[in-house]
Structure formats: C-alpha cells, structure tokens
Amino acid sequence: MSTQSDDHAAILNLNGLFAEAVDHDPTLDRVISLFTRDGTWVMGSKEFEGHEEIRQALQGTRDRGFAGPAAGTRHIVTSQQIYLTADRVAGRGSSQWLLVQPATAPETPTLRGVGRYLDEYVKVDGTWFIQSRSAVS
C-alpha cells in the first residue's frame, strides 16, 4: 500500500515525465499516455478533451515550431504544489514552467515561454494520471 509520500513522489515523477516526453517523444505517444482517456488540456481559452484532441493540440505547437524535438526546446517545471484528497485517489496541483530554447556556444539560451500549470490528477489501478492540465500565463 502506498503512503502519502509515495503518492506525492509519483505525481512529481508524472510531471517530470510530461516535461521529458513533450520535449523528446517524436510521436507524442508517451505524453498522451500520461493523461486519462477523458483527460483535458487547456491552453488559453481553448480546451481539448480526450487523447486525440490533446494530441492534435500538442502537435499544433510542434508544427508551428514552438516546442518539441524539432524545435529543440526544453520544459523546466518547478515550484510544484500537490494537494491530495483524504483517500489519496485524486488530487490537484500547480507548478511554474519555463520553455527554453538551448543555445549553442557562444549564444545564450532563449526563454520562449513562461507560465503556470493548474492540474487535476487521478489514481487509476494504483497509477497516477493527469485528468486535467491548464497552461496559463
């Protein structure tokens, strides 16, 4: 049986996996697998529901050259706050994110975006998933 510390660590890892996969996974399969099937991704005033819509939204940022493997960008997620329900099967959280374009010497890295994630998490069969993620300024 997991402890509250185990659940916090699992959600921190989930957020790290998201950042790693959104930057490096060429197909977005790993990113999508971190969401529940009915999960939502919100960017500004646009909400995308379910795996296929989320995939299309994230692919759109890649197609515009804003993020992803071809853009060479890196998500840095920090200041994570996680709040679990009493039964530890759901939670919510927030974190700060930076999107950085690494530089080649002698240039300096470029900050491409900054914002906040507002999240809802759910534990299904012992595994934590993102139920909802909103990327806000």
Short mmCIF file of N, CA and C in Angstrom, two decimals:
data_model
loop_
_atom_site.label_atom_id
_atom_site.label_comp_id
_atom_site.label_asym_id
_atom_site.label_seq_id
_atom_site.Cartn_x
_atom_site.Cartn_y
_atom_site.Cartn_z
N MET A 1 0.85 -1.18 0.00
CA MET A 1 0.00 0.00 0.00
C MET A 1 0.89 1.24 0.00
N SER A 2 0.54 2.20 -0.85
CA SER A 2 1.35 3.40 -0.95
C SER A 2 1.05 4.36 0.20
N THR A 3 2.04 5.17 0.52
CA THR A 3 1.89 6.20 1.53
C THR A 3 1.63 7.53 0.84
N GLN A 4 1.31 8.55 1.63
CA GLN A 4 1.12 9.88 1.05
C GLN A 4 2.40 10.35 0.39
N SER A 5 3.55 10.04 0.99
CA SER A 5 4.84 10.42 0.39
C SER A 5 5.04 9.72 -0.95
N ASP A 6 4.64 8.44 -1.03
CA ASP A 6 4.73 7.71 -2.30
C ASP A 6 3.87 8.36 -3.38
N ASP A 7 2.66 8.78 -2.99
CA ASP A 7 1.77 9.41 -3.95
C ASP A 7 2.31 10.76 -4.42
N HIS A 8 2.86 11.56 -3.48
CA HIS A 8 3.47 12.82 -3.88
C HIS A 8 4.63 12.57 -4.85
N ALA A 9 5.48 11.61 -4.54
CA ALA A 9 6.62 11.30 -5.40
C ALA A 9 6.16 10.84 -6.77
N ALA A 10 5.10 10.05 -6.82
CA ALA A 10 4.58 9.55 -8.10
C ALA A 10 4.06 10.71 -8.96
N ILE A 11 3.41 11.69 -8.35
CA ILE A 11 2.89 12.83 -9.10
C ILE A 11 4.05 13.73 -9.55
N LEU A 12 5.05 13.93 -8.69
CA LEU A 12 6.23 14.69 -9.12
C LEU A 12 6.88 14.02 -10.32
N ASN A 13 6.97 12.70 -10.27
CA ASN A 13 7.54 11.94 -11.38
C ASN A 13 6.66 12.06 -12.63
N LEU A 14 5.36 12.02 -12.46
CA LEU A 14 4.43 12.19 -13.58
C LEU A 14 4.68 13.52 -14.28
N ASN A 15 4.87 14.58 -13.51
CA ASN A 15 5.13 15.90 -14.09
C ASN A 15 6.48 15.94 -14.79
N GLY A 16 7.47 15.26 -14.23
CA GLY A 16 8.77 15.17 -14.88
C GLY A 16 8.69 14.38 -16.17
N LEU A 17 7.94 13.30 -16.16
CA LEU A 17 7.75 12.50 -17.38
C LEU A 17 7.07 13.32 -18.47
N PHE A 18 6.10 14.14 -18.09
CA PHE A 18 5.43 15.00 -19.07
C PHE A 18 6.44 15.93 -19.74
N ALA A 19 7.24 16.62 -18.93
CA ALA A 19 8.22 17.57 -19.48
C ALA A 19 9.21 16.86 -20.40
N GLU A 20 9.70 15.72 -19.98
CA GLU A 20 10.65 14.95 -20.79
C GLU A 20 10.01 14.50 -22.11
N ALA A 21 8.81 13.95 -22.01
CA ALA A 21 8.16 13.39 -23.20
C ALA A 21 7.71 14.48 -24.17
N VAL A 22 7.21 15.59 -23.67
CA VAL A 22 6.73 16.65 -24.56
C VAL A 22 7.91 17.26 -25.33
N ASP A 23 9.11 17.20 -24.75
CA ASP A 23 10.30 17.72 -25.43
C ASP A 23 10.94 16.72 -26.38
N HIS A 24 10.85 15.43 -26.07
CA HIS A 24 11.66 14.45 -26.79
C HIS A 24 10.89 13.37 -27.54
N ASP A 25 9.66 13.07 -27.17
CA ASP A 25 8.92 11.98 -27.82
C ASP A 25 8.47 12.41 -29.21
N PRO A 26 8.99 11.79 -30.26
CA PRO A 26 8.64 12.23 -31.62
C PRO A 26 7.19 11.98 -31.99
N THR A 27 6.52 11.05 -31.32
CA THR A 27 5.16 10.70 -31.70
C THR A 27 4.09 11.25 -30.76
N LEU A 28 4.48 11.77 -29.62
CA LEU A 28 3.59 12.23 -28.56
C LEU A 28 2.88 11.08 -27.84
N ASP A 29 3.20 9.83 -28.17
CA ASP A 29 2.54 8.70 -27.52
C ASP A 29 2.76 8.68 -26.01
N ARG A 30 4.00 8.93 -25.58
CA ARG A 30 4.28 8.92 -24.13
C ARG A 30 3.54 10.06 -23.43
N VAL A 31 3.49 11.22 -24.07
CA VAL A 31 2.78 12.35 -23.47
C VAL A 31 1.31 11.99 -23.27
N ILE A 32 0.69 11.49 -24.31
CA ILE A 32 -0.74 11.16 -24.27
C ILE A 32 -1.02 10.09 -23.23
N SER A 33 -0.11 9.14 -23.05
CA SER A 33 -0.33 8.05 -22.09
C SER A 33 -0.35 8.55 -20.65
N LEU A 34 0.07 9.76 -20.39
CA LEU A 34 0.08 10.32 -19.04
C LEU A 34 -1.27 10.91 -18.65
N PHE A 35 -2.16 11.07 -19.64
CA PHE A 35 -3.50 11.61 -19.40
C PHE A 35 -4.52 10.47 -19.31
N THR A 36 -5.58 10.69 -18.55
CA THR A 36 -6.70 9.75 -18.59
C THR A 36 -7.33 9.83 -19.98
N ARG A 37 -8.08 8.81 -20.35
CA ARG A 37 -8.69 8.79 -21.69
C ARG A 37 -9.60 10.00 -21.93
N ASP A 38 -10.28 10.45 -20.86
CA ASP A 38 -11.16 11.60 -20.98
C ASP A 38 -10.50 12.88 -20.46
N GLY A 39 -9.19 12.85 -20.34
CA GLY A 39 -8.45 14.00 -19.82
C GLY A 39 -8.61 15.23 -20.68
N THR A 40 -8.25 16.38 -20.08
CA THR A 40 -8.34 17.64 -20.81
C THR A 40 -7.01 18.38 -20.76
N TRP A 41 -6.75 19.12 -21.82
CA TRP A 41 -5.59 20.01 -21.94
C TRP A 41 -6.17 21.37 -22.31
N VAL A 42 -5.84 22.39 -21.52
CA VAL A 42 -6.38 23.72 -21.75
C VAL A 42 -5.22 24.67 -22.02
N MET A 43 -5.30 25.37 -23.14
CA MET A 43 -4.32 26.41 -23.49
C MET A 43 -5.11 27.69 -23.76
N GLY A 44 -4.94 28.67 -22.88
CA GLY A 44 -5.69 29.91 -23.04
C GLY A 44 -7.18 29.62 -22.92
N SER A 45 -7.94 30.02 -23.92
CA SER A 45 -9.39 29.82 -23.89
C SER A 45 -9.81 28.53 -24.61
N LYS A 46 -8.84 27.76 -25.09
CA LYS A 46 -9.17 26.54 -25.84
C LYS A 46 -8.99 25.30 -24.97
N GLU A 47 -10.02 24.46 -24.96
CA GLU A 47 -9.97 23.21 -24.20
C GLU A 47 -10.04 22.03 -25.16
N PHE A 48 -9.16 21.08 -24.92
CA PHE A 48 -9.09 19.87 -25.74
C PHE A 48 -9.36 18.68 -24.85
N GLU A 49 -10.29 17.82 -25.25
CA GLU A 49 -10.70 16.70 -24.41
C GLU A 49 -10.42 15.37 -25.10
N GLY A 50 -9.85 14.46 -24.34
CA GLY A 50 -9.56 13.12 -24.85
C GLY A 50 -8.22 13.06 -25.54
N HIS A 51 -7.71 11.86 -25.67
CA HIS A 51 -6.37 11.65 -26.20
C HIS A 51 -6.17 12.25 -27.59
N GLU A 52 -7.11 12.06 -28.48
CA GLU A 52 -6.91 12.53 -29.85
C GLU A 52 -6.87 14.05 -29.95
N GLU A 53 -7.78 14.72 -29.24
CA GLU A 53 -7.78 16.19 -29.26
C GLU A 53 -6.51 16.75 -28.61
N ILE A 54 -6.09 16.14 -27.52
CA ILE A 54 -4.86 16.59 -26.86
C ILE A 54 -3.67 16.41 -27.80
N ARG A 55 -3.61 15.27 -28.45
CA ARG A 55 -2.53 15.01 -29.41
C ARG A 55 -2.51 16.08 -30.51
N GLN A 56 -3.67 16.38 -31.06
CA GLN A 56 -3.75 17.39 -32.12
C GLN A 56 -3.30 18.77 -31.63
N ALA A 57 -3.70 19.13 -30.42
CA ALA A 57 -3.31 20.43 -29.87
C ALA A 57 -1.79 20.51 -29.69
N LEU A 58 -1.21 19.47 -29.09
CA LEU A 58 0.23 19.48 -28.87
C LEU A 58 1.00 19.39 -30.19
N GLN A 59 0.47 18.63 -31.13
CA GLN A 59 1.11 18.54 -32.44
C GLN A 59 1.10 19.90 -33.13
N GLY A 60 0.04 20.67 -32.91
CA GLY A 60 -0.04 22.00 -33.48
C GLY A 60 1.08 22.91 -33.00
N THR A 61 1.44 22.81 -31.72
CA THR A 61 2.56 23.63 -31.22
C THR A 61 3.86 23.18 -31.86
N ARG A 62 3.97 21.90 -32.14
CA ARG A 62 5.17 21.39 -32.81
C ARG A 62 5.20 21.84 -34.27
N ASP A 63 4.06 21.76 -34.92
CA ASP A 63 4.00 22.15 -36.33
C ASP A 63 4.36 23.63 -36.53
N ARG A 64 4.05 24.45 -35.53
CA ARG A 64 4.39 25.87 -35.59
C ARG A 64 5.85 26.13 -35.18
N GLY A 65 6.57 25.08 -34.80
CA GLY A 65 7.96 25.22 -34.41
C GLY A 65 8.18 25.81 -33.03
N PHE A 66 7.11 25.81 -32.23
CA PHE A 66 7.21 26.41 -30.90
C PHE A 66 7.84 25.47 -29.88
N ALA A 67 7.58 24.18 -29.99
CA ALA A 67 8.06 23.22 -29.00
C ALA A 67 8.27 21.87 -29.66
N GLY A 68 8.88 20.96 -28.91
CA GLY A 68 9.05 19.59 -29.38
C GLY A 68 10.46 19.30 -29.86
N PRO A 69 10.69 18.05 -30.26
CA PRO A 69 12.04 17.63 -30.64
C PRO A 69 12.67 18.47 -31.76
N ALA A 70 11.91 18.81 -32.79
CA ALA A 70 12.48 19.58 -33.89
C ALA A 70 12.86 20.99 -33.46
N ALA A 71 12.10 21.55 -32.52
CA ALA A 71 12.40 22.89 -32.03
C ALA A 71 13.57 22.88 -31.05
N GLY A 72 13.85 21.72 -30.46
CA GLY A 72 14.95 21.61 -29.51
C GLY A 72 14.68 22.27 -28.17
N THR A 73 13.43 22.56 -27.88
CA THR A 73 13.09 23.24 -26.63
C THR A 73 13.12 22.30 -25.44
N ARG A 74 13.18 22.91 -24.26
CA ARG A 74 13.17 22.15 -23.00
C ARG A 74 12.17 22.80 -22.04
N HIS A 75 11.29 21.98 -21.48
CA HIS A 75 10.38 22.43 -20.44
C HIS A 75 11.08 22.28 -19.09
N ILE A 76 11.06 23.32 -18.32
CA ILE A 76 11.57 23.28 -16.95
C ILE A 76 10.38 23.52 -16.04
N VAL A 77 10.06 22.55 -15.21
CA VAL A 77 8.91 22.63 -14.32
C VAL A 77 9.42 22.73 -12.89
N THR A 78 8.90 23.71 -12.16
CA THR A 78 9.40 23.97 -10.82
C THR A 78 8.27 24.45 -9.90
N SER A 79 8.59 24.62 -8.64
CA SER A 79 7.64 25.13 -7.63
C SER A 79 6.35 24.34 -7.62
N GLN A 80 6.45 23.02 -7.63
CA GLN A 80 5.27 22.17 -7.69
C GLN A 80 4.58 22.10 -6.32
N GLN A 81 3.29 22.28 -6.35
CA GLN A 81 2.44 22.14 -5.18
C GLN A 81 1.43 21.03 -5.47
N ILE A 82 1.30 20.07 -4.58
CA ILE A 82 0.39 18.95 -4.79
C ILE A 82 -0.49 18.79 -3.56
N TYR A 83 -1.79 18.68 -3.80
CA TYR A 83 -2.77 18.52 -2.72
C TYR A 83 -3.62 17.30 -3.03
N LEU A 84 -3.59 16.32 -2.15
CA LEU A 84 -4.31 15.07 -2.36
C LEU A 84 -5.62 15.06 -1.58
N THR A 85 -6.62 14.34 -2.09
CA THR A 85 -7.84 14.13 -1.32
C THR A 85 -7.51 13.23 -0.14
N ALA A 86 -8.38 13.19 0.82
CA ALA A 86 -8.15 12.40 2.04
C ALA A 86 -7.91 10.93 1.71
N ASP A 87 -8.60 10.41 0.70
CA ASP A 87 -8.44 9.00 0.35
C ASP A 87 -7.28 8.77 -0.64
N ARG A 88 -6.62 9.86 -1.07
CA ARG A 88 -5.44 9.81 -1.94
C ARG A 88 -5.71 9.09 -3.27
N VAL A 89 -6.89 9.30 -3.83
CA VAL A 89 -7.17 8.76 -5.15
C VAL A 89 -7.36 9.88 -6.17
N ALA A 90 -7.29 11.12 -5.70
CA ALA A 90 -7.39 12.28 -6.59
C ALA A 90 -6.59 13.41 -5.96
N GLY A 91 -6.26 14.36 -6.78
CA GLY A 91 -5.51 15.49 -6.27
C GLY A 91 -5.52 16.63 -7.26
N ARG A 92 -4.99 17.72 -6.80
CA ARG A 92 -4.83 18.88 -7.67
C ARG A 92 -3.45 19.45 -7.41
N GLY A 93 -3.00 20.26 -8.32
CA GLY A 93 -1.67 20.82 -8.14
C GLY A 93 -1.43 22.01 -9.03
N SER A 94 -0.33 22.65 -8.77
CA SER A 94 0.10 23.75 -9.61
C SER A 94 1.61 23.73 -9.67
N SER A 95 2.13 24.29 -10.73
CA SER A 95 3.58 24.40 -10.89
C SER A 95 3.87 25.54 -11.85
N GLN A 96 5.09 25.99 -11.82
CA GLN A 96 5.56 27.02 -12.74
C GLN A 96 6.34 26.32 -13.85
N TRP A 97 6.24 26.83 -15.07
CA TRP A 97 7.01 26.23 -16.16
C TRP A 97 7.71 27.31 -16.98
N LEU A 98 8.84 26.91 -17.51
CA LEU A 98 9.61 27.73 -18.44
C LEU A 98 9.84 26.89 -19.68
N LEU A 99 9.76 27.50 -20.83
CA LEU A 99 10.11 26.82 -22.07
C LEU A 99 11.35 27.52 -22.61
N VAL A 100 12.45 26.77 -22.67
CA VAL A 100 13.75 27.34 -23.00
C VAL A 100 14.25 26.74 -24.31
N GLN A 101 14.82 27.60 -25.13
CA GLN A 101 15.50 27.18 -26.35
C GLN A 101 16.99 27.15 -26.03
N PRO A 102 17.60 25.97 -25.89
CA PRO A 102 19.03 25.92 -25.59
C PRO A 102 19.84 26.61 -26.69
N ALA A 103 21.00 27.06 -26.31
CA ALA A 103 21.86 27.78 -27.25
C ALA A 103 23.10 26.96 -27.55
N THR A 104 23.68 27.28 -28.67
CA THR A 104 24.99 26.75 -28.98
C THR A 104 25.99 27.86 -28.67
N ALA A 105 27.13 27.49 -28.14
CA ALA A 105 28.13 28.49 -27.75
C ALA A 105 28.46 29.36 -28.94
N PRO A 106 28.65 30.64 -28.80
CA PRO A 106 28.69 31.42 -27.57
C PRO A 106 27.35 32.09 -27.25
N GLU A 107 26.27 31.69 -27.91
CA GLU A 107 24.96 32.29 -27.66
C GLU A 107 24.44 31.92 -26.28
N THR A 108 23.42 32.64 -25.83
CA THR A 108 22.77 32.32 -24.57
C THR A 108 21.43 31.68 -24.86
N PRO A 109 20.91 30.85 -23.95
CA PRO A 109 19.58 30.26 -24.15
C PRO A 109 18.51 31.35 -24.28
N THR A 110 17.43 30.99 -24.96
CA THR A 110 16.33 31.92 -25.17
C THR A 110 15.11 31.42 -24.41
N LEU A 111 14.49 32.30 -23.66
CA LEU A 111 13.25 31.97 -22.97
C LEU A 111 12.11 32.15 -23.97
N ARG A 112 11.41 31.05 -24.30
CA ARG A 112 10.34 31.09 -25.31
C ARG A 112 8.96 31.21 -24.69
N GLY A 113 8.85 30.84 -23.42
CA GLY A 113 7.55 30.93 -22.76
C GLY A 113 7.68 30.72 -21.27
N VAL A 114 6.73 31.24 -20.54
CA VAL A 114 6.68 31.06 -19.10
C VAL A 114 5.22 31.04 -18.68
N GLY A 115 4.90 30.25 -17.70
CA GLY A 115 3.51 30.17 -17.26
C GLY A 115 3.35 29.27 -16.07
N ARG A 116 2.13 28.86 -15.90
CA ARG A 116 1.75 28.05 -14.74
C ARG A 116 0.85 26.91 -15.23
N TYR A 117 1.08 25.73 -14.69
CA TYR A 117 0.17 24.61 -14.91
C TYR A 117 -0.77 24.52 -13.72
N LEU A 118 -2.05 24.37 -13.99
CA LEU A 118 -3.05 24.06 -12.98
C LEU A 118 -3.56 22.67 -13.32
N ASP A 119 -3.38 21.74 -12.40
CA ASP A 119 -3.62 20.33 -12.70
C ASP A 119 -4.65 19.69 -11.79
N GLU A 120 -5.28 18.65 -12.33
CA GLU A 120 -6.07 17.70 -11.55
C GLU A 120 -5.51 16.33 -11.89
N TYR A 121 -5.32 15.52 -10.85
CA TYR A 121 -4.76 14.18 -11.00
C TYR A 121 -5.76 13.15 -10.50
N VAL A 122 -5.64 11.94 -11.02
CA VAL A 122 -6.47 10.84 -10.55
C VAL A 122 -5.62 9.57 -10.54
N LYS A 123 -5.88 8.75 -9.54
CA LYS A 123 -5.17 7.48 -9.40
C LYS A 123 -6.09 6.36 -9.90
N VAL A 124 -5.62 5.62 -10.91
CA VAL A 124 -6.41 4.54 -11.50
C VAL A 124 -5.59 3.26 -11.39
N ASP A 125 -6.15 2.28 -10.70
CA ASP A 125 -5.47 0.99 -10.52
C ASP A 125 -4.03 1.17 -10.03
N GLY A 126 -3.85 2.09 -9.10
CA GLY A 126 -2.54 2.29 -8.48
C GLY A 126 -1.59 3.20 -9.23
N THR A 127 -2.01 3.75 -10.38
CA THR A 127 -1.15 4.62 -11.18
C THR A 127 -1.78 6.00 -11.30
N TRP A 128 -0.94 7.04 -11.13
CA TRP A 128 -1.41 8.42 -11.24
C TRP A 128 -1.40 8.88 -12.69
N PHE A 129 -2.47 9.62 -13.05
CA PHE A 129 -2.61 10.20 -14.38
C PHE A 129 -3.02 11.67 -14.26
N ILE A 130 -2.77 12.40 -15.32
CA ILE A 130 -3.26 13.78 -15.40
C ILE A 130 -4.71 13.71 -15.89
N GLN A 131 -5.62 14.23 -15.10
CA GLN A 131 -7.02 14.32 -15.51
C GLN A 131 -7.27 15.61 -16.28
N SER A 132 -6.61 16.68 -15.84
CA SER A 132 -6.76 17.97 -16.50
C SER A 132 -5.49 18.78 -16.28
N ARG A 133 -5.02 19.41 -17.33
CA ARG A 133 -3.86 20.32 -17.24
C ARG A 133 -4.21 21.59 -18.00
N SER A 134 -4.13 22.72 -17.30
CA SER A 134 -4.34 24.03 -17.91
C SER A 134 -3.01 24.77 -17.89
N ALA A 135 -2.60 25.24 -19.05
CA ALA A 135 -1.39 26.05 -19.16
C ALA A 135 -1.84 27.51 -19.23
N VAL A 136 -1.53 28.24 -18.17
CA VAL A 136 -1.98 29.63 -18.07
C VAL A 136 -0.76 30.55 -17.89
N SER A 137 -0.97 31.83 -18.18
CA SER A 137 0.11 32.81 -18.01
C SER A 137 0.25 33.17 -16.55
#
